[in-house]
PDB file of C-alpha atoms in Angstrom:
ATOM      1  CA  MET A   1     136.770-106.462  21.453  1.00 63.00           C
ATOM      2  CA  ASP A   2     135.019-103.218  22.023  1.00 88.00           C
ATOM      3  CA  LYS A   3     131.963-102.900  20.864  1.00 91.00           C
ATOM      4  CA  PHE A   4     130.898 -99.743  18.728  1.00 92.00           C
ATOM      5  CA  PRO A   5     127.649 -97.816  18.253  1.00 94.00           C
ATOM      6  CA  ILE A   6     126.317 -97.484  14.389  1.00 95.00           C
ATOM      7  CA  THR A   7     123.147 -96.943  12.723  1.00 94.00           C
ATOM      8  CA  VAL A   8     121.016 -99.137  10.328  1.00 94.00           C
ATOM      9  CA  GLY A   9     121.932 -97.524   7.626  1.00 91.00           C
ATOM     10  CA  GLY A  10     126.351 -97.805   8.156  1.00 93.00           C
ATOM     11  CA  TYR A  11     125.744-100.861   8.931  1.00 96.00           C
ATOM     12  CA  ALA A  12     123.838-101.524   5.542  1.00 95.00           C
ATOM     13  CA  ARG A  13     126.899-100.000   4.341  1.00 94.00           C
ATOM     14  CA  LEU A  14     129.117-102.062   5.691  1.00 95.00           C
ATOM     15  CA  ILE A  15     127.380-104.832   4.239  1.00 97.00           C
ATOM     16  CA  GLU A  16     127.210-103.622   1.071  1.00 97.00           C
ATOM     17  CA  GLU A  17     130.856-102.687   0.991  1.00 97.00           C
ATOM     18  CA  LEU A  18     131.945-106.493   2.148  1.00 97.00           C
ATOM     19  CA  LYS A  19     129.603-108.185  -0.835  1.00 98.00           C
ATOM     20  CA  ALA A  20     131.552-105.943  -3.566  1.00 97.00           C
ATOM     21  CA  LEU A  21     134.336-106.571  -2.479  1.00 97.00           C
ATOM     22  CA  LYS A  22     134.290-110.613  -1.776  1.00 97.00           C
ATOM     23  CA  THR A  23     131.973-110.996  -5.277  1.00 97.00           C
ATOM     24  CA  VAL A  24     133.155-108.531  -7.878  1.00 96.00           C
ATOM     25  CA  GLU A  25     136.456-107.145  -6.351  1.00 96.00           C
ATOM     26  CA  ARG A  26     137.955-110.160  -5.302  1.00 96.00           C
ATOM     27  CA  PRO A  27     137.051-112.078  -8.628  1.00 96.00           C
ATOM     28  CA  ALA A  28     138.287-109.619 -10.478  1.00 95.00           C
ATOM     29  CA  ILE A  29     141.657-109.658  -8.996  1.00 95.00           C
ATOM     30  CA  ILE A  30     142.014-113.592  -9.068  1.00 93.00           C
ATOM     31  CA  GLN A  31     141.564-112.949 -12.792  1.00 93.00           C
ATOM     32  CA  ALA A  32     144.025-109.947 -12.942  1.00 89.00           C
ATOM     33  CA  ILE A  33     146.876-112.012 -11.362  1.00 88.00           C
ATOM     34  CA  ALA A  34     146.340-115.283 -13.561  1.00 88.00           C
ATOM     35  CA  GLU A  35     146.599-113.238 -16.408  1.00 86.00           C
ATOM     36  CA  ALA A  36     149.686-111.233 -15.365  1.00 82.00           C
ATOM     37  CA  ARG A  37     151.253-114.672 -14.570  1.00 82.00           C
ATOM     38  CA  GLU A  38     150.744-115.831 -18.042  1.00 81.00           C
ATOM     39  CA  LEU A  39     153.103-113.042 -19.588  1.00 74.00           C
ATOM     40  CA  GLY A  40     155.507-114.833 -18.238  1.00 71.00           C
ATOM     41  CA  ASP A  41     158.612-113.843 -16.252  1.00 69.00           C
ATOM     42  CA  LEU A  42     157.251-112.630 -13.036  1.00 68.00           C
ATOM     43  CA  SER A  43     160.409-110.878 -11.598  1.00 70.00           C
ATOM     44  CA  GLU A  44     160.157-107.577 -13.936  1.00 73.00           C
ATOM     45  CA  ASN A  45     156.008-107.870 -14.306  1.00 75.00           C
ATOM     46  CA  ALA A  46     154.745-105.049 -13.438  1.00 81.00           C
ATOM     47  CA  GLU A  47     150.857-106.075 -14.222  1.00 82.00           C
ATOM     48  CA  TYR A  48     151.834-108.914 -11.575  1.00 86.00           C
ATOM     49  CA  HIS A  49     152.774-107.291  -8.960  1.00 86.00           C
ATOM     50  CA  ALA A  50     150.587-104.207  -8.802  1.00 88.00           C
ATOM     51  CA  ALA A  51     147.344-106.862  -8.808  1.00 89.00           C
ATOM     52  CA  ARG A  52     148.939-108.486  -6.119  1.00 90.00           C
ATOM     53  CA  GLU A  53     149.282-105.082  -4.443  1.00 94.00           C
ATOM     54  CA  ARG A  54     145.322-104.802  -4.854  1.00 94.00           C
ATOM     55  CA  GLN A  55     144.470-108.349  -3.732  1.00 96.00           C
ATOM     56  CA  SER A  56     146.469-107.504  -0.598  1.00 96.00           C
ATOM     57  CA  PHE A  57     144.915-104.531  -0.589  1.00 97.00           C
ATOM     58  CA  ILE A  58     141.081-105.887  -1.115  1.00 97.00           C
ATOM     59  CA  GLU A  59     141.818-108.678   1.664  1.00 97.00           C
ATOM     60  CA  GLY A  60     143.031-106.532   4.435  1.00 97.00           C
ATOM     61  CA  ARG A  61     139.722-104.300   3.320  1.00 97.00           C
ATOM     62  CA  ILE A  62     137.779-107.821   3.589  1.00 97.00           C
ATOM     63  CA  MET A  63     138.816-108.941   7.229  1.00 97.00           C
ATOM     64  CA  GLU A  64     138.427-105.066   8.463  1.00 96.00           C
ATOM     65  CA  LEU A  65     135.259-104.832   7.702  1.00 97.00           C
ATOM     66  CA  GLU A  66     134.127-108.667   8.836  1.00 97.00           C
ATOM     67  CA  ASP A  67     135.762-107.132  12.196  1.00 96.00           C
ATOM     68  CA  LYS A  68     133.733-103.857  12.100  1.00 95.00           C
ATOM     69  CA  MET A  69     130.891-106.200  11.586  1.00 95.00           C
ATOM     70  CA  ALA A  70     131.644-108.187  14.797  1.00 96.00           C
ATOM     71  CA  ARG A  71     131.473-105.361  16.864  1.00 95.00           C
ATOM     72  CA  ALA A  72     129.260-103.723  15.608  1.00 95.00           C
ATOM     73  CA  ASP A  73     126.560-102.123  17.722  1.00 94.00           C
ATOM     74  CA  ILE A  74     123.814-101.512  15.492  1.00 95.00           C
ATOM     75  CA  ILE A  75     121.066 -98.798  16.444  1.00 94.00           C
ATOM     76  CA  ASP A  76     117.950 -98.157  15.622  1.00 92.00           C
ATOM     77  CA  ILE A  77     117.177 -94.092  15.083  1.00 90.00           C
ATOM     78  CA  SER A  78     113.556 -95.353  14.581  1.00 86.00           C
ATOM     79  CA  LYS A  79     113.101 -96.461  17.762  1.00 88.00           C
ATOM     80  CA  LEU A  80     114.678 -93.573  19.653  1.00 88.00           C
ATOM     81  CA  SER A  81     112.939 -90.932  20.264  1.00 87.00           C
ATOM     82  CA  GLY A  82     113.015 -87.766  22.600  1.00 87.00           C
ATOM     83  CA  ASN A  83     114.124 -83.926  23.083  1.00 90.00           C
ATOM     84  CA  THR A  84     117.555 -84.121  24.390  1.00 94.00           C
ATOM     85  CA  ILE A  85     120.713 -84.917  21.975  1.00 96.00           C
ATOM     86  CA  LYS A  86     121.640 -88.322  21.785  1.00 94.00           C
ATOM     87  CA  PHE A  87     123.109 -90.957  19.361  1.00 95.00           C
ATOM     88  CA  GLY A  88     121.251 -90.809  16.104  1.00 94.00           C
ATOM     89  CA  ALA A  89     120.128 -86.998  16.503  1.00 95.00           C
ATOM     90  CA  LYS A  90     119.384 -85.044  13.611  1.00 95.00           C
ATOM     91  CA  VAL A  91     120.569 -81.992  14.660  1.00 97.00           C
ATOM     92  CA  LYS A  92     119.596 -78.583  12.979  1.00 97.00           C
ATOM     93  CA  LEU A  93     121.958 -75.731  14.009  1.00 97.00           C
ATOM     94  CA  ILE A  94     122.768 -71.893  13.509  1.00 96.00           C
ATOM     95  CA  ASP A  95     126.069 -70.460  13.803  1.00 92.00           C
ATOM     96  CA  GLU A  96     126.363 -67.553  16.395  1.00 91.00           C
ATOM     97  CA  ASP A  97     128.874 -65.527  13.591  1.00 88.00           C
ATOM     98  CA  THR A  98     127.836 -66.431  10.561  1.00 92.00           C
ATOM     99  CA  GLU A  99     124.318 -66.805  10.748  1.00 92.00           C
ATOM    100  CA  GLU A 100     124.339 -70.172   8.803  1.00 94.00           C
ATOM    101  CA  GLU A 101     121.947 -72.451   9.513  1.00 96.00           C
ATOM    102  CA  ILE A 102     123.540 -76.685   9.104  1.00 95.00           C
ATOM    103  CA  SER A 103     122.529 -80.098  10.075  1.00 96.00           C
ATOM    104  CA  TYR A 104     124.438 -83.034  11.630  1.00 96.00           C
ATOM    105  CA  GLN A 105     123.230 -85.890  11.862  1.00 96.00           C
ATOM    106  CA  ILE A 106     124.749 -88.039  14.857  1.00 96.00           C
ATOM    107  CA  VAL A 107     126.429 -91.431  14.098  1.00 96.00           C
ATOM    108  CA  GLY A 108     129.232 -93.825  14.678  1.00 93.00           C
ATOM    109  CA  GLU A 109     132.943 -93.276  13.598  1.00 91.00           C
ATOM    110  CA  TYR A 110     132.988 -95.513  11.071  1.00 90.00           C
ATOM    111  CA  GLU A 111     130.325 -93.771   9.084  1.00 93.00           C
ATOM    112  CA  ALA A 112     131.109 -90.066  10.323  1.00 94.00           C
ATOM    113  CA  ASP A 113     131.089 -88.490   6.739  1.00 93.00           C
ATOM    114  CA  LEU A 114     130.703 -84.711   6.791  1.00 92.00           C
ATOM    115  CA  LYS A 115     130.132 -84.223   2.900  1.00 94.00           C
ATOM    116  CA  LEU A 116     126.692 -85.784   3.801  1.00 94.00           C
ATOM    117  CA  GLY A 117     126.318 -84.312   7.183  1.00 95.00           C
ATOM    118  CA  LEU A 118     126.990 -87.313   9.711  1.00 95.00           C
ATOM    119  CA  ILE A 119     129.411 -86.223  12.146  1.00 96.00           C
ATOM    120  CA  SER A 120     130.780 -89.057  14.582  1.00 95.00           C
ATOM    121  CA  ILE A 121     130.173 -89.044  18.075  1.00 95.00           C
ATOM    122  CA  ILE A 122     133.585 -88.769  19.398  1.00 93.00           C
ATOM    123  CA  SER A 123     133.668 -85.619  16.712  1.00 93.00           C
ATOM    124  CA  PRO A 124     133.945 -82.165  19.075  1.00 93.00           C
ATOM    125  CA  LEU A 125     130.968 -80.731  17.707  1.00 93.00           C
ATOM    126  CA  ALA A 126     128.902 -83.712  18.471  1.00 95.00           C
ATOM    127  CA  ARG A 127     130.444 -84.411  22.121  1.00 95.00           C
ATOM    128  CA  ALA A 128     129.663 -80.521  22.983  1.00 95.00           C
ATOM    129  CA  LEU A 129     125.703 -81.272  21.379  1.00 96.00           C
ATOM    130  CA  ILE A 130     125.445 -84.192  23.611  1.00 96.00           C
ATOM    131  CA  GLY A 131     122.376 -83.801  26.597  1.00 96.00           C
ATOM    132  CA  LYS A 132     121.877 -80.464  25.128  1.00 96.00           C
ATOM    133  CA  ALA A 133     118.010 -79.786  23.781  1.00 95.00           C
ATOM    134  CA  LYS A 134     116.291 -77.308  20.951  1.00 95.00           C
ATOM    135  CA  GLY A 135     117.156 -73.590  22.797  1.00 95.00           C
ATOM    136  CA  ASP A 136     119.938 -74.798  24.291  1.00 96.00           C
ATOM    137  CA  TYR A 137     124.085 -72.443  23.511  1.00 95.00           C
ATOM    138  CA  ILE A 138     127.267 -74.467  22.852  1.00 96.00           C
ATOM    139  CA  GLU A 139     130.427 -73.210  22.306  1.00 94.00           C
ATOM    140  CA  VAL A 140     133.195 -75.739  20.242  1.00 93.00           C
ATOM    141  CA  VAL A 141     137.026 -75.644  20.172  1.00 89.00           C
ATOM    142  CA  ILE A 142     137.659 -76.727  16.958  1.00 80.00           C
ATOM    143  CA  PRO A 143     141.298 -76.300  14.740  1.00 80.00           C
ATOM    144  CA  LYS A 144     139.842 -72.551  13.386  1.00 80.00           C
ATOM    145  CA  GLY A 145     139.066 -71.181  16.902  1.00 86.00           C
ATOM    146  CA  THR A 146     136.345 -71.345  18.839  1.00 91.00           C
ATOM    147  CA  ARG A 147     132.141 -71.456  17.093  1.00 91.00           C
ATOM    148  CA  ALA A 148     129.075 -70.759  19.050  1.00 95.00           C
ATOM    149  CA  TYR A 149     125.881 -72.673  17.987  1.00 96.00           C
ATOM    150  CA  GLU A 150     122.176 -72.563  19.256  1.00 96.00           C
ATOM    151  CA  VAL A 151     120.196 -75.863  18.973  1.00 97.00           C
ATOM    152  CA  LEU A 152     117.329 -74.628  16.085  1.00 96.00           C
ATOM    153  CA  SER A 153     116.180 -78.981  16.582  1.00 95.00           C
ATOM    154  CA  VAL A 154     116.599 -82.295  17.381  1.00 95.00           C
ATOM    155  CA  SER A 155     114.839 -84.976  15.471  1.00 93.00           C
ATOM    156  CA  TYR A 156     115.267 -88.670  14.840  1.00 90.00           C
ATOM    157  CA  GLU A 157     114.018 -89.919  12.102  1.00 78.00           C
TER     158      GLU A 157
END
């Protein structure tokens, strides 16, 4: 049972999803199954089979979330500080090729969401950033080739 790092916010999102599954989704699917049973022959009842399939997905996701929560190593980023990049750091970078500024926060693998600027600690970019500080340069090999970045700032907010 390996522990994995997660931020307080990431853990809160796991709790919210689990709560919604148990208090909203699970009761709704139980009701849908009951209604589908009333329609008669279950062997040719598409609504029943779809509801049972959805129930299976919901129960599987509940078990997955409970497992993640049991293994989570919750890290409160507000208690972190320093000049070097580590888990939880909010990093502002400049792409050396395009001069584009980008910002990321290094988070646990289960809470990563590139659209929100949250990158997994196990991603190639995060691994290259760990231990670096403002003013450092890094090169990262990504599927599209090699990218070079300069670290503009590091913060723990």
